[in-house]
Amino acid sequence: MLNRRITLSILLIVLIVLAAYGTEYLAKNRGLHTATMITIQSNNKTAALFGVDVLRQLDAGGPGLFAVLAAAGIDRFSKVEVKGIKNNTVYQINIDEINKELNLRFTDRGTVNLCNNKANKAILVEDVNEINAVN
């Protein structure tokens, strides 16, 4: 009787752990495919995954591109490639073109757009899901 309880308890714990990992995996993938989660990369290697809530903590009005890269621990790069979820084209920005006017602006859908504030908040990349800093 005692062995049966121990076996069932261990089985229950294993099932709970598997369910937790499965839930985390599904939530992460859903976030990446809906652009509510942004992959920050350094030379095509993942440095961080930021949710929109993390970006709001950096700056409630929309963080600058330098601030996002710095928060991911990336400080050396020569250009940045930004991809959106809908458009497969890559928007490339050289380091000397990055300024305080390039911000990630929050949308009503829970995503962010890369915008140029100087050009009347022109949207450069809609629904950003990947930022890659390249040396």
JSON list of C-alpha atoms in Angstrom, two decimals, residues 9-86:
[
{"chain": "A", "resi": 9, "resn": "SER", "atom": "CA", "xyz": [3.08, 10.42, -5.99]},
{"chain": "A", "resi": 10, "resn": "ILE", "atom": "CA", "xyz": [6.23, 10.22, -8.09]},
{"chain": "A", "resi": 11, "resn": "LEU", "atom": "CA", "xyz": [4.15, 9.73, -11.24]},
{"chain": "A", "resi": 12, "resn": "LEU", "atom": "CA", "xyz": [2.02, 12.76, -10.34]},
{"chain": "A", "resi": 13, "resn": "ILE", "atom": "CA", "xyz": [5.11, 14.93, -9.78]},
{"chain": "A", "resi": 14, "resn": "VAL", "atom": "CA", "xyz": [6.57, 13.85, -13.14]},
{"chain": "A", "resi": 15, "resn": "LEU", "atom": "CA", "xyz": [3.30, 14.66, -14.91]},
{"chain": "A", "resi": 16, "resn": "ILE", "atom": "CA", "xyz": [3.13, 18.11, -13.28]},
{"chain": "A", "resi": 17, "resn": "VAL", "atom": "CA", "xyz": [6.71, 18.89, -14.31]},
{"chain": "A", "resi": 18, "resn": "LEU", "atom": "CA", "xyz": [6.06, 17.76, -17.89]},
{"chain": "A", "resi": 19, "resn": "ALA", "atom": "CA", "xyz": [2.89, 19.87, -18.02]},
{"chain": "A", "resi": 20, "resn": "ALA", "atom": "CA", "xyz": [4.81, 22.92, -16.78]},
{"chain": "A", "resi": 21, "resn": "TYR", "atom": "CA", "xyz": [7.52, 22.53, -19.42]},
{"chain": "A", "resi": 22, "resn": "GLY", "atom": "CA", "xyz": [4.93, 21.94, -22.13]},
{"chain": "A", "resi": 23, "resn": "THR", "atom": "CA", "xyz": [2.97, 25.02, -21.13]},
{"chain": "A", "resi": 24, "resn": "GLU", "atom": "CA", "xyz": [6.12, 27.16, -21.13]},
{"chain": "A", "resi": 25, "resn": "TYR", "atom": "CA", "xyz": [7.12, 25.85, -24.57]},
{"chain": "A", "resi": 26, "resn": "LEU", "atom": "CA", "xyz": [3.68, 26.53, -26.06]},
{"chain": "A", "resi": 27, "resn": "ALA", "atom": "CA", "xyz": [3.46, 30.02, -24.52]},
{"chain": "A", "resi": 28, "resn": "LYS", "atom": "CA", "xyz": [6.92, 30.95, -25.81]},
{"chain": "A", "resi": 29, "resn": "ASN", "atom": "CA", "xyz": [6.18, 29.72, -29.33]},
{"chain": "A", "resi": 30, "resn": "ARG", "atom": "CA", "xyz": [2.82, 31.46, -29.39]},
{"chain": "A", "resi": 31, "resn": "GLY", "atom": "CA", "xyz": [4.47, 34.69, -28.27]},
{"chain": "A", "resi": 32, "resn": "LEU", "atom": "CA", "xyz": [7.15, 34.43, -30.95]},
{"chain": "A", "resi": 33, "resn": "HIS", "atom": "CA", "xyz": [4.57, 33.83, -33.68]},
{"chain": "A", "resi": 34, "resn": "THR", "atom": "CA", "xyz": [2.33, 36.72, -32.62]},
{"chain": "A", "resi": 35, "resn": "ALA", "atom": "CA", "xyz": [5.19, 39.21, -32.09]},
{"chain": "A", "resi": 36, "resn": "THR", "atom": "CA", "xyz": [4.38, 39.68, -28.42]},
{"chain": "A", "resi": 37, "resn": "MET", "atom": "CA", "xyz": [7.79, 38.14, -27.75]},
{"chain": "A", "resi": 38, "resn": "ILE", "atom": "CA", "xyz": [10.87, 39.56, -29.47]},
{"chain": "A", "resi": 39, "resn": "THR", "atom": "CA", "xyz": [14.05, 37.60, -30.06]},
{"chain": "A", "resi": 40, "resn": "ILE", "atom": "CA", "xyz": [17.15, 39.75, -29.51]},
{"chain": "A", "resi": 41, "resn": "GLN", "atom": "CA", "xyz": [20.18, 38.24, -31.23]},
{"chain": "A", "resi": 42, "resn": "SER", "atom": "CA", "xyz": [23.88, 38.92, -31.49]},
{"chain": "A", "resi": 43, "resn": "ASN", "atom": "CA", "xyz": [25.34, 37.54, -34.73]},
{"chain": "A", "resi": 44, "resn": "ASN", "atom": "CA", "xyz": [22.34, 35.22, -35.20]},
{"chain": "A", "resi": 45, "resn": "LYS", "atom": "CA", "xyz": [22.68, 33.73, -31.69]},
{"chain": "A", "resi": 46, "resn": "THR", "atom": "CA", "xyz": [19.86, 34.40, -29.25]},
{"chain": "A", "resi": 47, "resn": "ALA", "atom": "CA", "xyz": [20.94, 36.80, -26.51]},
{"chain": "A", "resi": 48, "resn": "ALA", "atom": "CA", "xyz": [17.52, 37.44, -24.95]},
{"chain": "A", "resi": 49, "resn": "LEU", "atom": "CA", "xyz": [13.77, 37.03, -25.37]},
{"chain": "A", "resi": 50, "resn": "PHE", "atom": "CA", "xyz": [11.83, 40.15, -24.43]},
{"chain": "A", "resi": 51, "resn": "GLY", "atom": "CA", "xyz": [8.10, 40.33, -23.98]},
{"chain": "A", "resi": 52, "resn": "VAL", "atom": "CA", "xyz": [6.27, 43.58, -24.57]},
{"chain": "A", "resi": 53, "resn": "ASP", "atom": "CA", "xyz": [5.91, 43.94, -20.79]},
{"chain": "A", "resi": 54, "resn": "VAL", "atom": "CA", "xyz": [9.72, 44.01, -20.44]},
{"chain": "A", "resi": 55, "resn": "LEU", "atom": "CA", "xyz": [9.95, 46.72, -23.10]},
{"chain": "A", "resi": 56, "resn": "ARG", "atom": "CA", "xyz": [7.35, 48.78, -21.21]},
{"chain": "A", "resi": 57, "resn": "GLN", "atom": "CA", "xyz": [9.57, 48.60, -18.12]},
{"chain": "A", "resi": 58, "resn": "LEU", "atom": "CA", "xyz": [12.49, 50.00, -20.14]},
{"chain": "A", "resi": 59, "resn": "ASP", "atom": "CA", "xyz": [10.42, 52.98, -21.28]},
{"chain": "A", "resi": 60, "resn": "ALA", "atom": "CA", "xyz": [6.64, 53.26, -21.04]},
{"chain": "A", "resi": 61, "resn": "GLY", "atom": "CA", "xyz": [6.56, 55.53, -24.10]},
{"chain": "A", "resi": 62, "resn": "GLY", "atom": "CA", "xyz": [8.58, 53.12, -26.22]},
{"chain": "A", "resi": 63, "resn": "PRO", "atom": "CA", "xyz": [12.26, 52.29, -25.70]},
{"chain": "A", "resi": 64, "resn": "GLY", "atom": "CA", "xyz": [14.97, 53.31, -28.11]},
{"chain": "A", "resi": 65, "resn": "LEU", "atom": "CA", "xyz": [16.82, 50.69, -30.13]},
{"chain": "A", "resi": 66, "resn": "PHE", "atom": "CA", "xyz": [20.08, 51.28, -28.22]},
{"chain": "A", "resi": 67, "resn": "ALA", "atom": "CA", "xyz": [18.28, 50.79, -24.88]},
{"chain": "A", "resi": 68, "resn": "VAL", "atom": "CA", "xyz": [16.80, 47.47, -26.00]},
{"chain": "A", "resi": 69, "resn": "LEU", "atom": "CA", "xyz": [20.17, 46.17, -27.21]},
{"chain": "A", "resi": 70, "resn": "ALA", "atom": "CA", "xyz": [21.89, 47.34, -24.02]},
{"chain": "A", "resi": 71, "resn": "ALA", "atom": "CA", "xyz": [19.26, 45.61, -21.89]},
{"chain": "A", "resi": 72, "resn": "ALA", "atom": "CA", "xyz": [20.02, 42.38, -23.77]},
{"chain": "A", "resi": 73, "resn": "GLY", "atom": "CA", "xyz": [23.73, 42.83, -23.01]},
{"chain": "A", "resi": 74, "resn": "ILE", "atom": "CA", "xyz": [24.74, 43.72, -26.56]},
{"chain": "A", "resi": 75, "resn": "ASP", "atom": "CA", "xyz": [27.13, 46.64, -26.88]},
{"chain": "A", "resi": 76, "resn": "ARG", "atom": "CA", "xyz": [29.37, 45.83, -29.87]},
{"chain": "A", "resi": 77, "resn": "PHE", "atom": "CA", "xyz": [27.90, 45.72, -33.36]},
{"chain": "A", "resi": 78, "resn": "SER", "atom": "CA", "xyz": [28.24, 47.43, -36.73]},
{"chain": "A", "resi": 79, "resn": "LYS", "atom": "CA", "xyz": [24.65, 47.11, -37.95]},
{"chain": "A", "resi": 80, "resn": "VAL", "atom": "CA", "xyz": [21.24, 45.99, -36.77]},
{"chain": "A", "resi": 81, "resn": "GLU", "atom": "CA", "xyz": [18.74, 43.90, -38.71]},
{"chain": "A", "resi": 82, "resn": "VAL", "atom": "CA", "xyz": [15.08, 44.16, -37.71]},
{"chain": "A", "resi": 83, "resn": "LYS", "atom": "CA", "xyz": [12.40, 41.74, -38.93]},
{"chain": "A", "resi": 84, "resn": "GLY", "atom": "CA", "xyz": [8.65, 41.94, -38.65]},
{"chain": "A", "resi": 85, "resn": "ILE", "atom": "CA", "xyz": [6.25, 39.05, -38.36]},
{"chain": "A", "resi": 86, "resn": "LYS", "atom": "CA", "xyz": [4.23, 39.81, -41.51]}
]
